[in-house]
Amino acid sequence: MKSHIKNSTDYLIKQLPKATAYVNLNMNIIHISDSWVNTFEFSRNLSDDSNILNAFPLLSNEWQQDLEYAFLGFKNIARKDKYFDRDNKLNWLEWIIHPWYDEKENVIGAIIQIENISKTIELEQKVEKLELLLNAKSEIAKIGSWEYNVITNKLTWCKMTKLIHEVPLDYCPSIEMALNFYKEGYSRNLVRQRVEKAMKDGDTWHEKLQLTTAKGNDIWVQASGKAIFDDGKLVGLIGSFQDITEEVKVQQKTKDSEVLLRTLIDNLPLNVFIKDLESRKTLVNKSECDYLGMSNDEIIGKDDFELFHKESAEISRKEDLHIVQSLTPMIRKETLNIKKDGTKTMFLTSKIPLLNDYLEPTGIIGFSLDITHLKEKEKELRRLVHITSLQNKKLINFAHIVSHNLRSHTANFSMLLGFLIKEKSDEERENLLNMLISESDNLLETIDNLNEVVEINTVQNQVSKPIHINTTITKIKKSIKSLLRHKKSRIKNLIDDSVYVNGIPSYVDNILLNVISNAIKFEDPRKECVVEISAKKLKKYTVITIKDNGIGIDLEKNKTKIFGMYKIFHQHNDSRGIGLFISKNQIEAMKGKFVLRSKVDKGTTFNIYFKEND
Amino acid sequence: MINSIFIIDDDAITVFGIRKLLATVVSCTNITNFSNGKLAMEHFENLGNDNELPDIIFLDLNMPIMDGWEFLEAFIKLPIKQKITINIVTSSINSLDRDKSNTFKNRTHHKITYNTKPLNKDEIQNITNPAKQQH
């Protein structure tokens, strides 16, 4: 009977779904479920009287404790521990041991239920790990999350989200409170729109927004979210929330730096450019754009041959190659740039090789300063210095002339007066007085002449105007009629009636009169005197040429004296040195010049250059 | 004893003055004047013998055609053994002219002196006295 019961109980227990074993007070297995045997690869031959402690030898101590406790009638709590199976694989086991009572409530053994919880433990560990990872990530990236349950109308913020908002950890926001953290205006309006749309259409959102934290700090966040539907019905919203203030600040800083750099290079009074190794422009500033007359986009990518005249491009390319090959900068070199349209510009250019982290050249950065203007100024300055030194020379010369002329007269006065004082003879006194008067007349004339020269050189308000040259010549011919008749001279005027010169009328009259009468005065008595007058138009001047066949002059010998005051070269009674001296001053006052060619006994060619209007 | 004096000057009043001053200090009557250096040079080139050479020359600097310097340059090249007193008389008070006259002193055996106009009696005496004693 016992056996029968036993057997029927045994069969019952055998079928228990959970791994279960019954042991007697000797810890020998009385019943064991198939699930135990199958799950833990217990051979069925683990006979009924096998000691349970042999089942998991590693756990025998703990089991013994639990069993003894159960034998005393106490229920153990579930315990778990690891064990290694036959393949030496780590497993987790959860067991619970309760006392086994007979019908009379006597403890006759213990009931052991075990479960392999390796999978659960593994999952738990995985979850734990993930949680840790998530927390670490969220802390590092400052990414928080939130969840909104539509049904309970409850908004949950994670710790990081709270930290970002700078609220205490026990803070419980409502959805309205949460939205109000966003800055009024753009940010708040946008997030509201997005949330509403997500709730309606199930859209996700991802926006860069500004909010003000509980402590009043303005920050930038990347807010994302999406709606969650269950069976087509909205149940909630979830989202992440990242503090990107630093990033935005860095971006802003980069942007600011870029703007600053751009503003700086665009407003430099310098042309700035960067070229790649093929001499193609990769960056140009506004000055360079203005200079080339092209937009930034038109210039970028073009090389010198596409932007400049071939001649300039070749030089520039050669310089570039030298710079990147030798890695030596070219500093402050005067370069002539010729654009496609032929415009020439003088630049003071510096070109520096651009290197990457490995110190390899990647291109060239260049700066050029337009010095065309400076160059012109320099030229002008040189010209002015030249003029000044000429004028200075002229002034010194004039001072000498003045002092010499006045001195020779006063010396004569002094001498004659010395004689006069001592002279007793009336006749001689009369003679001396006449000489004094004549000397006085000479002095007056000298002063008049000197004054005329001074006026030519100082009076600047004389007005230049076009002068019909043939009218002037006709007038001169008339005034020297007697001279012409006396010398039996002929004037051959070849000038076309359309010729005008630009000048001060009285000066032009005087110059022509002087030059023409000189030509006649210094005729060669052995020949028929012919004075030929012609005109020629040059770029900046109209040249009137007065050619005679007179006695000529040795220009080599008289080079320094020819236009000097009171220099007379020929023994002609009516020659006075003052004429050409004044004429020379007059033509120079009109920015013109004299050019002479002469050969003794052959004649003189006198070219008068009248400056054209600029 | 002064036999002959030349005055080379284009200014009639100066010539008159020198002649008048000379009359008061020397008894020389053989005074010839030339209105420029070229005329004087032509005269020297056509001279028959040394007896016709002057003892003293009064030389103006600023003259037409051939000025005093050009004359001096040509004159010192003439093969004249006799020492002749050449007295530069100029209205120039330019120190460069005086310096230039000094450079000639080392280049010739002739005696070269320098005076500015107007000449006075003392200066004429200083010029003529040494010349008188030479003969």
mmCIF file of C-alpha atoms in Angstrom, chain A residues 399-400 403-405 407-408 410-411, chain B residues 61 90-99 114-118:
data_model
loop_
_atom_site.group_PDB
_atom_site.id
_atom_site.type_symbol
_atom_site.label_atom_id
_atom_site.label_comp_id
_atom_site.label_asym_id
_atom_site.label_seq_id
_atom_site.Cartn_x
_atom_site.Cartn_y
_atom_site.Cartn_z
ATOM 1 C CA ALA A 399 70.730 136.924 -58.677
ATOM 2 C CA HIS A 400 74.179 137.010 -60.191
ATOM 3 C CA SER A 403 74.109 141.941 -58.767
ATOM 4 C CA HIS A 404 76.550 142.071 -61.641
ATOM 5 C CA ASN A 405 74.485 144.464 -63.705
ATOM 6 C CA ARG A 407 77.203 146.663 -59.644
ATOM 7 C CA SER A 408 78.716 147.574 -62.975
ATOM 8 C CA THR A 410 77.073 151.721 -59.598
ATOM 9 C CA ALA A 411 80.800 151.176 -60.061
ATOM 10 C CA LEU B 61 85.667 139.598 -67.422
ATOM 11 C CA THR B 90 85.541 143.344 -62.908
ATOM 12 C CA SER B 91 82.267 144.530 -61.497
ATOM 13 C CA SER B 92 81.715 140.986 -60.250
ATOM 14 C CA ILE B 93 82.003 140.538 -56.523
ATOM 15 C CA ASN B 94 81.353 136.845 -56.894
ATOM 16 C CA SER B 95 84.038 135.079 -54.867
ATOM 17 C CA LEU B 96 84.078 132.263 -57.431
ATOM 18 C CA ASP B 97 85.563 134.690 -59.933
ATOM 19 C CA ARG B 98 88.339 135.655 -57.547
ATOM 20 C CA ASP B 99 89.063 131.976 -56.875
ATOM 21 C CA TYR B 114 92.403 141.032 -59.348
ATOM 22 C CA ASN B 115 90.462 144.238 -58.653
ATOM 23 C CA THR B 116 86.800 145.071 -58.525
ATOM 24 C CA LYS B 117 85.306 148.134 -60.142
ATOM 25 C CA PRO B 118 85.438 151.013 -59.545
#
